[in-house]
mmCIF file of C-alpha atoms in Angstrom:
data_model
loop_
_atom_site.group_PDB
_atom_site.id
_atom_site.type_symbol
_atom_site.label_atom_id
_atom_site.label_comp_id
_atom_site.label_asym_id
_atom_site.label_seq_id
_atom_site.Cartn_x
_atom_site.Cartn_y
_atom_site.Cartn_z
ATOM 1 C CA UNK A 1429 -29.293 57.866 24.866
ATOM 2 C CA UNK A 1430 -28.900 61.551 25.502
ATOM 3 C CA UNK A 1431 -27.031 63.926 23.219
ATOM 4 C CA UNK A 1432 -23.342 63.000 23.409
ATOM 5 C CA UNK A 1433 -20.255 63.486 21.283
ATOM 6 C CA UNK A 1434 -17.929 60.725 20.134
ATOM 7 C CA UNK A 1435 -14.337 61.379 19.154
ATOM 8 C CA UNK A 1436 -15.108 64.979 18.342
ATOM 9 C CA UNK A 1437 -18.175 64.097 16.248
ATOM 10 C CA UNK A 1438 -21.228 66.278 16.788
ATOM 11 C CA UNK A 1439 -23.866 64.927 19.173
ATOM 12 C CA UNK A 1440 -26.227 62.382 17.670
ATOM 13 C CA UNK A 1441 -29.722 61.581 18.885
ATOM 14 C CA UNK A 1442 -30.577 57.870 19.129
ATOM 15 C CA UNK A 1443 -33.535 58.299 16.832
ATOM 16 C CA UNK A 1444 -31.399 60.112 14.278
ATOM 17 C CA UNK A 1445 -28.765 57.366 13.934
ATOM 18 C CA UNK A 1446 -30.946 55.362 11.510
ATOM 19 C CA UNK A 1447 -31.379 58.408 9.296
ATOM 20 C CA UNK A 1448 -27.628 58.888 8.783
ATOM 21 C CA UNK A 1449 -26.273 57.864 5.350
ATOM 22 C CA UNK A 1450 -24.494 54.488 5.193
ATOM 23 C CA UNK A 1451 -20.801 54.124 4.408
ATOM 24 C CA UNK A 1452 -19.497 52.342 1.292
ATOM 25 C CA UNK A 1453 -16.423 50.758 2.897
ATOM 26 C CA UNK A 1454 -15.035 50.297 6.382
ATOM 27 C CA UNK A 1455 -11.373 51.365 6.526
ATOM 28 C CA UNK A 1456 -8.946 50.780 9.392
ATOM 29 C CA UNK A 1457 -9.034 54.484 10.290
ATOM 30 C CA UNK A 1458 -12.834 54.853 9.991
ATOM 31 C CA UNK A 1459 -14.365 56.077 13.260
ATOM 32 C CA UNK A 1460 -17.707 54.649 14.334
ATOM 33 C CA UNK A 1461 -19.826 56.048 17.191
ATOM 34 C CA UNK A 1462 -20.671 53.408 19.804
ATOM 35 C CA UNK A 1463 -22.306 53.316 23.201
ATOM 36 C CA UNK A 1464 -20.598 51.279 25.901
ATOM 37 C CA UNK A 1465 -21.986 51.074 29.409
ATOM 38 C CA UNK A 1466 -24.022 54.197 28.914
ATOM 39 C CA UNK A 1467 -21.194 56.302 27.531
ATOM 40 C CA UNK A 1468 -20.620 57.458 23.996
ATOM 41 C CA UNK A 1469 -17.317 56.265 22.577
ATOM 42 C CA UNK A 1470 -15.781 55.653 19.189
ATOM 43 C CA UNK A 1471 -14.424 52.500 17.578
ATOM 44 C CA UNK A 1472 -12.139 52.242 14.534
ATOM 45 C CA UNK A 1473 -12.548 50.009 11.528
ATOM 46 C CA UNK A 1474 -9.318 48.242 12.585
ATOM 47 C CA UNK A 1475 -10.909 47.389 15.937
ATOM 48 C CA UNK A 1476 -13.974 45.946 14.179
ATOM 49 C CA UNK A 1477 -11.709 43.905 11.902
ATOM 50 C CA UNK A 1478 -9.743 42.575 14.888
ATOM 51 C CA UNK A 1479 -12.972 41.726 16.732
ATOM 52 C CA UNK A 1480 -14.360 39.933 13.679
ATOM 53 C CA UNK A 1481 -11.156 37.934 13.188
ATOM 54 C CA UNK A 1482 -11.007 36.910 16.828
ATOM 55 C CA UNK A 1483 -14.639 35.855 16.896
ATOM 56 C CA UNK A 1484 -14.305 33.533 13.879
ATOM 57 C CA UNK A 1485 -10.716 32.328 14.367
ATOM 58 C CA UNK A 1486 -11.761 29.214 16.312
ATOM 59 C CA UNK A 1487 -14.104 28.283 13.474
ATOM 60 C CA UNK A 1488 -11.538 29.087 10.789
ATOM 61 C CA UNK A 1489 -8.852 26.878 12.377
ATOM 62 C CA UNK A 1490 -11.354 24.046 12.796
ATOM 63 C CA UNK A 1491 -12.464 24.413 9.192
ATOM 64 C CA UNK A 1492 -8.861 24.565 7.999
ATOM 65 C CA UNK A 1493 -8.015 21.399 9.966
ATOM 66 C CA UNK A 1494 -11.099 19.694 8.538
ATOM 67 C CA UNK A 1495 -10.004 20.737 5.052
ATOM 68 C CA UNK A 1496 -6.490 19.343 5.669
ATOM 69 C CA UNK A 1497 -7.976 16.106 7.021
ATOM 70 C CA UNK A 1498 -10.308 15.853 4.030
ATOM 71 C CA UNK A 1499 -7.414 16.442 1.624
ATOM 72 C CA UNK A 1500 -5.353 13.729 3.351
ATOM 73 C CA UNK A 1501 -8.319 11.350 3.247
ATOM 74 C CA UNK A 1502 -8.850 12.107 -0.424
ATOM 75 C CA UNK A 1503 -5.176 11.453 -1.146
ATOM 76 C CA UNK A 1504 -5.324 8.168 0.790
ATOM 77 C CA UNK A 1505 -8.506 7.213 -1.031
ATOM 78 C CA UNK A 1506 -6.847 7.935 -4.371
ATOM 79 C CA UNK A 1507 -3.863 5.745 -3.429
ATOM 80 C CA UNK A 1508 -6.211 2.987 -2.236
ATOM 81 C CA UNK A 1509 -8.244 3.230 -5.417
ATOM 82 C CA UNK A 1510 -5.085 2.938 -7.541
ATOM 83 C CA UNK A 1511 -3.881 -0.034 -5.494
ATOM 84 C CA UNK A 1512 -7.296 -1.681 -5.853
ATOM 85 C CA UNK A 1513 -7.230 -1.086 -9.604
ATOM 86 C CA UNK A 1514 -3.705 -2.550 -9.828
ATOM 87 C CA UNK A 1515 -4.749 -5.566 -7.744
ATOM 88 C CA UNK A 1516 -7.786 -6.112 -9.927
ATOM 89 C CA UNK A 1517 -5.605 -6.002 -13.047
ATOM 90 C CA UNK A 1518 -3.122 -8.449 -11.506
ATOM 91 C CA UNK A 1519 -5.980 -10.765 -10.532
ATOM 92 C CA UNK A 1520 -7.380 -10.601 -14.052
ATOM 93 C CA UNK A 1521 -3.947 -11.362 -15.529
ATOM 94 C CA UNK A 1522 -3.474 -14.262 -13.112
ATOM 95 C CA UNK A 1523 -6.918 -15.609 -13.949
ATOM 96 C CA UNK A 1524 -6.122 -15.477 -17.665
ATOM 97 C CA UNK A 1525 -2.807 -17.276 -17.110
ATOM 98 C CA UNK A 1526 -4.481 -19.870 -14.902
ATOM 99 C CA UNK A 1527 -7.051 -20.432 -17.607
ATOM 100 C CA UNK A 1528 -4.249 -20.843 -20.156
ATOM 101 C CA UNK A 1529 -2.460 -23.432 -18.015
ATOM 102 C CA UNK A 1530 -5.522 -25.304 -16.775
ATOM 103 C CA UNK A 1531 -5.919 -28.520 -18.676
ATOM 104 C CA UNK A 1532 -2.355 -28.227 -19.981
ATOM 105 C CA UNK A 1533 -0.282 -30.351 -17.577
ATOM 106 C CA UNK A 1534 3.357 -31.182 -18.308
ATOM 107 C CA UNK A 1535 3.725 -34.048 -20.789
ATOM 108 C CA UNK A 1536 6.487 -36.493 -21.684
ATOM 109 C CA UNK A 1537 7.549 -36.387 -25.286
ATOM 110 C CA UNK A 1538 10.699 -37.948 -26.739
ATOM 111 C CA UNK A 1539 11.971 -38.874 -23.255
ATOM 112 C CA UNK A 1540 11.884 -35.300 -21.845
ATOM 113 C CA UNK A 1541 9.356 -33.164 -19.998
ATOM 114 C CA UNK A 1542 7.414 -30.587 -22.041
ATOM 115 C CA UNK A 1543 5.465 -27.740 -20.388
ATOM 116 C CA UNK A 1544 2.823 -25.399 -21.771
ATOM 117 C CA UNK A 1545 4.003 -21.924 -22.793
ATOM 118 C CA UNK A 1546 1.024 -19.536 -22.713
ATOM 119 C CA UNK A 1547 2.756 -16.773 -24.698
ATOM 120 C CA UNK A 1548 3.696 -19.141 -27.537
ATOM 121 C CA UNK A 1549 0.509 -21.189 -27.206
ATOM 122 C CA UNK A 1550 2.438 -24.450 -27.467
ATOM 123 C CA UNK A 1551 4.289 -27.071 -25.434
ATOM 124 C CA UNK A 1552 8.020 -26.374 -24.990
ATOM 125 C CA UNK A 1553 10.762 -28.917 -24.265
ATOM 126 C CA UNK A 1554 12.361 -28.353 -20.827
ATOM 127 C CA UNK A 1555 15.310 -30.616 -21.614
ATOM 128 C CA UNK A 1556 14.747 -32.491 -18.328
ATOM 129 C CA UNK A 1557 14.845 -36.260 -18.698
ATOM 130 C CA UNK A 1558 11.521 -37.912 -18.010
ATOM 131 C CA UNK A 1559 12.672 -40.743 -15.757
ATOM 132 C CA UNK A 1560 12.404 -41.475 -12.101
ATOM 133 C CA UNK A 1561 15.349 -41.072 -9.759
ATOM 134 C CA UNK A 1562 16.147 -43.712 -7.202
ATOM 135 C CA UNK A 1563 16.089 -41.959 -3.856
ATOM 136 C CA UNK A 1564 17.541 -44.858 -1.834
ATOM 137 C CA UNK A 1565 20.255 -47.471 -2.066
ATOM 138 C CA UNK A 1566 19.387 -51.096 -2.888
ATOM 139 C CA UNK A 1567 21.535 -53.939 -1.556
ATOM 140 C CA UNK A 1568 21.851 -57.527 -2.693
ATOM 141 C CA UNK A 1569 24.126 -60.422 -1.924
ATOM 142 C CA UNK A 1570 25.527 -62.514 -4.754
ATOM 143 C CA UNK A 1571 24.565 -66.035 -3.725
ATOM 144 C CA UNK A 1572 27.485 -67.603 -5.591
ATOM 145 C CA UNK A 1573 30.218 -65.414 -4.103
ATOM 146 C CA UNK A 1574 28.594 -64.034 -0.943
ATOM 147 C CA UNK A 1575 29.600 -60.491 -2.008
ATOM 148 C CA UNK A 1576 27.412 -57.590 -0.917
ATOM 149 C CA UNK A 1577 26.490 -55.076 -3.616
ATOM 150 C CA UNK A 1578 24.870 -51.651 -3.402
ATOM 151 C CA UNK A 1579 22.967 -50.260 -6.403
ATOM 152 C CA UNK A 1580 21.939 -46.579 -6.790
ATOM 153 C CA UNK A 1581 20.929 -44.233 -9.554
ATOM 154 C CA UNK A 1582 23.647 -41.974 -11.029
ATOM 155 C CA UNK A 1583 22.007 -38.983 -9.360
ATOM 156 C CA UNK A 1584 21.730 -40.653 -5.939
ATOM 157 C CA UNK A 1585 22.719 -38.124 -3.257
ATOM 158 C CA UNK A 1586 21.951 -40.103 -0.118
ATOM 159 C CA UNK A 1587 24.432 -41.497 2.400
ATOM 160 C CA UNK A 1588 27.186 -43.873 1.422
ATOM 161 C CA UNK A 1589 27.807 -47.328 2.912
ATOM 162 C CA UNK A 1590 30.857 -49.442 3.725
ATOM 163 C CA UNK A 1591 31.715 -52.754 5.302
ATOM 164 C CA UNK A 1592 33.897 -52.513 8.379
ATOM 165 C CA UNK A 1593 34.853 -55.728 10.158
ATOM 166 C CA UNK A 1594 31.802 -57.456 8.718
ATOM 167 C CA UNK A 1595 29.429 -54.629 9.720
ATOM 168 C CA UNK A 1596 27.545 -52.429 7.272
ATOM 169 C CA UNK A 1597 28.107 -48.785 8.244
ATOM 170 C CA UNK A 1598 26.348 -45.667 6.972
ATOM 171 C CA UNK A 1599 28.739 -42.944 5.836
ATOM 172 C CA UNK A 1600 27.278 -39.452 6.120
ATOM 173 C CA UNK A 1601 28.965 -36.522 4.470
ATOM 174 C CA UNK A 1602 27.877 -32.938 4.827
ATOM 175 C CA UNK A 1603 28.822 -29.985 2.679
ATOM 176 C CA UNK A 1604 30.847 -30.052 -0.443
#
């Protein structure tokens, strides 16, 4: 490059540029001599800053998006880990309860059903009578009188029956 001036700076020989003292900081209003297409020009620190920002902005946005994605993944992983820990605890609790109840089936004692209570570690009376319920009606004819009788349990909830003109009819009732 021949002797040229830049922004009012004195002419600088190419060979002499390396011998110039360095600058401590680059400010927005700092002028820098540059050569562009064979002509001496100047560039400001603000222009360098803008150029640097523009040249890395595509990488910065990609890195920022990757950081956001990583943060979301980490949050999801933390939630999943907590859910897994909770599920493991529930499974352990269920296994302990199952172990408590295994081999402890309901028993009949004093005419009622008793079930195992794991917290109290003993059988507890449910108050439910330990008897079978008749789930159907039974009919019989008295041989001496010829009368037809129907027998059911007190808790029978099936259909009713009636004689109508010598025919046995089923009486269905729905609702209450």
